[in-house]
């Protein structure tokens, strides 16, 4: 099926990108506002999360309750989250509701009430995210790993801490909104049953007056990496390992993505077979490609008993090193079906298409056609992947552990 | 868009039902085997779950590992579960993989290895479900409520207990599979990019030789209902209330579904407004229509602090009674957008269509066209709903609580 994609750049810096899926009755949008946690002041971590929470509590003509109940009655299922680079809003709905739902989000972005009497309630809500992570040592470890591998500000999580969240004021929230809920670099994507020219006119009417804010200053630090251990009383040890890799925007991205698939995707993967099945070392083991705009990494995790933690770390890092010695044609061919399924399923739903074309625009400044993506996957061979691997052997690994005792790691 | 649905009844008792969605590249299936937990011997609860777990550990020419890795490499995302009436298997995949995936499930159903050396491993897996419920008092309460409202065997959950699961043997598993993994009353549904006559031929080849088992004897008991309290040390009290209502197959089902929507769906609903917003009584409150083949109910839940538990029970049951005094046109009109969104989104994905047409066949012995469903929703009015409510005022409520102290309940 031929894809129909469109884009329009507004003078304010907002990009509208859309894909017509005229066999659907639904429509979905994603709105990426360049207000990610990387742009928070270092002593105010969690401010993006708190502002995002506050922004949804009434806007324009509607108080908090009216706003949420109008969204519900339009049949919209919505979401909001903060990542490193963006505060993102999204929704899926019957196509006929789209113009009204976009108008509500036009209010949310440009005319939020940010009601002071709901600040404590909103603070409690975001504090729950912090506490949830305290209870989840695996997630906590992976946050530490990213912090040590990417450093400030790219290794941050959006949650903040009890201390930073506790200190945030209404003035902080207003300043964050004013400065960072800005059209410069913002991306609004829409997928589903739409008419492009009507959509463009509608978005012009809703977001045409969106004013640019003040971009935040940001200072990068160099990453500590190496080995880091945190002692907790537990019979389990959580192990995280990070390596450098090219980001999504790099022409070679799918070479490393294919290699990591061989390492970690599914029951035929090396990690499943070597670490879990043959040695029964772990409860959970995985490795993924992680991508920021201009840098990327491989993040690997294993959870195991304290007794078997050293052996697990040794085997996991040995498998990571061995990957760079190359993969076989069999291994990559098995993987292609899995990757294609994900593509096919994604192609069929308006929310996942809206999410994908927004991220494509962010990473690539264009929408990558699915046919092109399919061709890239088909074109992966053991030769192409091994050429990439041989030329990109990482010089170091970042290792973090959480458990009763530190492990031996020579780096 | 016109729906293209087909069905075919095999001499064995298996029904194949399918919907062609030719704008998709995916296909999905659901296989409902009449091996629900209602058919387990009372002293062997959890046997269905254990047999379901064992059935996925190798079949036909493939051992456990080969079976699962072949499914993965075909790009199939699969699931399996046990409900009151069925053991259900399902999967979504690229359309071209469907014939091979169905052949794998043909083996699973007719030629499972049920490998004795994996019995303990499978037992541990199903024991985890039991322990997860022990840790989740709200879910535990709702199981108790269903047990007291519907009685044996219709009020059962599929999990069993540590004691019953501990006693199960390979002979039990083999007997359960032999007797209940039977085509009589089984339903195989497929939705997505399919060709009907090819599909029918393929299913004939795969499932044509499926032999009927021995239907299980079953004895019903009469439900205890009334009020039941379970004391646990906790600052929270969990409250469950059940009433009789018509099942999904009844012509009036959508009248009560509309009324329960007014009571409980979304932020404009009565329970959200009266119980949660105006009085701040609860953390969570909900009410749903629950349906078995020939009986149904309204199940309501509220979770609150022990101090406010009595007031919460009083308000919740008062709202349930008040519902039967009638709803307004405003209330039902607000709701229609929400219900339609669910219909639209459901229509667009092959796994949810496969699930729906299988359940339609089970409840109605036909596939209800989406246009008919849409017409029913459009046709709901305050008058039609109030006529149903006035004629069906329930004579009793079943009430269960879990918390530090029993509450006052006059019934």
Coordinates of C-alpha atoms in Angstrom, one line a residue, chain B residues 118-339:
Chain B
X118 CA 8.9 -30.2 32.9
X119 CA 6.0 -30.8 35.3
X120 CA 7.7 -29.2 38.3
X121 CA 8.8 -26.2 36.2
X122 CA 5.2 -25.7 34.9
X123 CA 3.8 -26.1 38.4
X124 CA 6.1 -23.3 39.7
X125 CA 4.9 -21.1 36.8
X126 CA 1.2 -21.5 37.7
X127 CA 1.9 -21.2 41.5
X128 CA 3.2 -17.7 40.7
X129 CA -0.3 -16.7 39.7
X130 CA -1.7 -17.9 43.0
X131 CA 1.0 -16.0 44.9
X132 CA 0.4 -12.9 42.9
X133 CA -3.2 -12.9 44.0
X134 CA -2.3 -13.5 47.6
X135 CA -0.4 -10.2 47.4
X136 CA -3.2 -8.3 45.7
X137 CA -6.1 -7.9 48.2
X138 CA -8.3 -6.1 45.7
X139 CA -8.1 -9.0 43.1
X140 CA -8.5 -11.5 45.9
X141 CA -11.7 -9.8 47.1
X142 CA -13.2 -9.8 43.6
X143 CA -12.5 -13.5 43.3
X144 CA -14.3 -14.1 46.6
X145 CA -17.2 -11.9 45.4
X146 CA -17.6 -13.9 42.3
X147 CA -17.4 -17.2 44.2
X148 CA -20.2 -16.1 46.6
X149 CA -22.4 -14.5 43.9
X150 CA -22.2 -17.2 41.3
X151 CA -21.3 -20.2 43.4
X152 CA -19.8 -23.4 42.1
X153 CA -18.6 -23.8 39.5
X154 CA -19.4 -20.5 37.8
X155 CA -17.8 -18.3 40.4
X156 CA -14.4 -20.0 40.2
X157 CA -11.1 -18.4 39.2
X158 CA -8.6 -20.4 37.1
X159 CA -5.7 -20.1 39.6
X160 CA -6.5 -22.9 42.1
X161 CA -4.7 -23.0 45.4
X162 CA -1.2 -24.0 46.6
X163 CA -2.8 -27.1 48.1
X164 CA -4.7 -28.2 44.9
X165 CA -1.8 -27.3 42.6
X166 CA 0.6 -29.2 44.8
X167 CA -1.4 -32.4 44.5
X168 CA -1.7 -32.5 40.7
X169 CA 0.0 -35.3 38.8
X170 CA 1.0 -36.1 35.2
X171 CA -2.0 -38.4 35.1
X172 CA -4.3 -35.5 36.0
X173 CA -2.8 -33.4 33.3
X174 CA -3.2 -36.1 30.7
X175 CA -6.8 -36.8 31.7
X176 CA -7.7 -33.2 31.5
X177 CA -6.1 -32.8 28.1
X178 CA -7.8 -36.1 26.8
X179 CA -11.2 -35.3 28.1
X180 CA -11.5 -31.5 27.6
X181 CA -9.2 -30.5 24.7
X182 CA -12.1 -31.5 22.5
X183 CA -13.6 -30.1 19.3
X184 CA -17.2 -30.3 20.5
X185 CA -18.0 -26.7 21.1
X186 CA -14.6 -25.4 20.2
X187 CA -14.3 -22.2 18.2
X188 CA -11.4 -21.2 16.0
X189 CA -11.6 -17.6 14.8
X190 CA -9.4 -15.8 12.3
X191 CA -9.3 -12.2 11.3
X192 CA -7.0 -10.2 8.9
X193 CA -5.7 -10.7 5.4
X194 CA -7.1 -14.1 4.5
X195 CA -8.6 -16.0 1.7
X196 CA -11.7 -17.8 3.1
X197 CA -11.7 -20.9 0.9
X198 CA -7.9 -21.4 1.3
X199 CA -8.3 -20.9 5.1
X200 CA -11.1 -23.4 5.3
X201 CA -9.1 -26.1 3.4
X202 CA -6.1 -25.5 5.5
X203 CA -8.0 -25.7 8.8
X204 CA -9.7 -28.9 7.5
X205 CA -6.3 -30.4 6.9
X206 CA -4.9 -29.4 10.3
X207 CA -7.9 -30.0 12.6
X208 CA -10.0 -32.4 10.5
X209 CA -8.8 -35.4 12.5
X210 CA -9.4 -33.8 16.0
X211 CA -11.1 -36.4 18.1
X212 CA -13.8 -35.6 20.6
X213 CA -13.0 -36.2 24.3
X214 CA -15.3 -37.1 27.2
X215 CA -17.3 -34.2 28.5
X216 CA -16.8 -33.6 32.2
X217 CA -19.6 -34.0 34.7
X218 CA -20.4 -30.8 36.6
X219 CA -22.5 -30.1 39.6
X220 CA -23.8 -26.7 40.5
X221 CA -24.3 -25.4 44.0
X222 CA -26.5 -22.6 45.0
X223 CA -24.7 -19.3 45.8
X224 CA -24.3 -18.2 49.4
X225 CA -24.4 -14.4 48.5
X226 CA -25.4 -12.2 51.5
X227 CA -22.5 -10.5 53.4
X228 CA -19.0 -12.0 53.8
X229 CA -16.0 -10.4 55.6
X230 CA -12.4 -11.5 55.7
X231 CA -10.2 -9.9 58.4
X232 CA -6.7 -8.9 57.5
X233 CA -4.3 -6.4 59.2
X234 CA -4.5 -3.4 56.9
X235 CA -5.3 0.3 57.0
X236 CA -7.3 -0.3 53.8
X237 CA -10.6 -1.9 53.3
X238 CA -11.7 -3.4 50.0
X239 CA -15.4 -3.5 49.2
X240 CA -17.1 -5.6 46.5
X241 CA -20.7 -5.7 45.6
X242 CA -22.5 -7.9 43.0
X243 CA -26.0 -7.8 41.6
X244 CA -27.8 -9.9 39.1
X245 CA -28.1 -8.6 35.5
X246 CA -28.8 -10.1 32.1
X247 CA -25.9 -11.7 30.1
X248 CA -24.3 -10.5 26.9
X249 CA -26.6 -12.9 24.8
X250 CA -29.8 -11.2 26.2
X251 CA -31.6 -8.7 23.9
X252 CA -31.6 -6.2 26.7
X253 CA -27.9 -6.5 27.5
X254 CA -27.0 -3.1 26.1
X255 CA -29.7 -1.4 28.2
X256 CA -27.9 -2.5 31.4
X257 CA -24.5 -1.9 29.8
X258 CA -25.6 1.7 29.1
X259 CA -26.9 2.1 32.7
X260 CA -23.6 0.8 34.2
X261 CA -21.7 3.1 31.9
X262 CA -23.7 6.1 33.4
X263 CA -22.8 4.7 36.8
X264 CA -19.1 4.1 36.3
X265 CA -17.5 5.0 32.9
X266 CA -15.2 8.0 33.1
X267 CA -14.9 11.2 35.0
X268 CA -18.5 12.3 34.3
X269 CA -19.9 9.1 35.8
X270 CA -21.9 9.0 39.0
X271 CA -19.5 6.9 41.0
X272 CA -16.5 9.1 40.0
X273 CA -18.4 12.3 40.9
X274 CA -20.3 11.2 44.0
X275 CA -17.9 8.8 45.6
X276 CA -14.5 9.9 44.6
X277 CA -14.7 13.6 43.7
X278 CA -17.4 15.0 46.0
X279 CA -16.6 12.9 49.0
X280 CA -13.0 11.9 48.4
X281 CA -13.9 8.5 49.8
X282 CA -11.9 6.1 47.8
X283 CA -8.7 5.5 45.9
X284 CA -10.4 3.4 43.3
X285 CA -14.0 2.8 42.4
X286 CA -15.4 0.9 39.5
X287 CA -18.4 -1.1 38.3
X288 CA -18.6 -3.4 35.3
X289 CA -21.0 -5.7 33.5
X290 CA -19.8 -9.2 33.8
X291 CA -21.2 -12.0 31.6
X292 CA -21.2 -15.7 31.5
X293 CA -23.0 -17.6 28.8
X294 CA -26.4 -17.9 30.5
X295 CA -26.1 -15.4 33.5
X296 CA -24.6 -12.1 34.2
X297 CA -24.0 -9.6 36.9
X298 CA -22.8 -6.1 37.8
X299 CA -19.6 -6.2 39.8
X300 CA -18.6 -3.1 41.7
X301 CA -15.5 -2.4 43.7
X302 CA -14.3 0.4 46.0
X303 CA -10.9 0.6 47.9
X304 CA -10.7 3.0 50.8
X305 CA -9.3 3.6 54.2
X306 CA -10.7 1.6 57.1
X307 CA -12.0 4.8 58.8
X308 CA -14.1 5.6 55.7
X309 CA -15.1 2.1 54.8
X310 CA -18.6 2.1 56.3
X311 CA -19.5 5.4 54.6
X312 CA -18.1 4.1 51.3
X313 CA -20.1 0.9 51.5
X314 CA -23.3 3.0 52.2
X315 CA -22.7 5.4 49.4
X316 CA -21.7 2.7 46.9
X317 CA -24.8 0.6 47.6
X318 CA -27.0 3.7 47.6
X319 CA -25.7 4.6 44.2
X320 CA -26.4 1.1 42.9
X321 CA -30.0 1.3 44.2
X322 CA -30.5 4.8 42.9
X323 CA -29.4 3.7 39.4
X324 CA -32.6 1.6 39.2
X325 CA -34.6 4.8 39.7
X326 CA -33.4 5.9 36.3
X327 CA -30.9 7.9 34.3
X328 CA -31.2 11.1 32.2
X329 CA -30.9 11.7 28.5
X330 CA -27.8 13.8 29.1
X331 CA -26.1 11.0 30.9
X332 CA -26.5 8.4 28.2
X333 CA -25.8 10.8 25.4
X334 CA -22.4 11.8 26.9
X335 CA -21.5 8.1 27.0
X336 CA -22.1 7.2 23.4
X337 CA -18.8 8.8 22.2
X338 CA -16.8 6.6 24.6
X339 CA -18.6 3.4 23.6

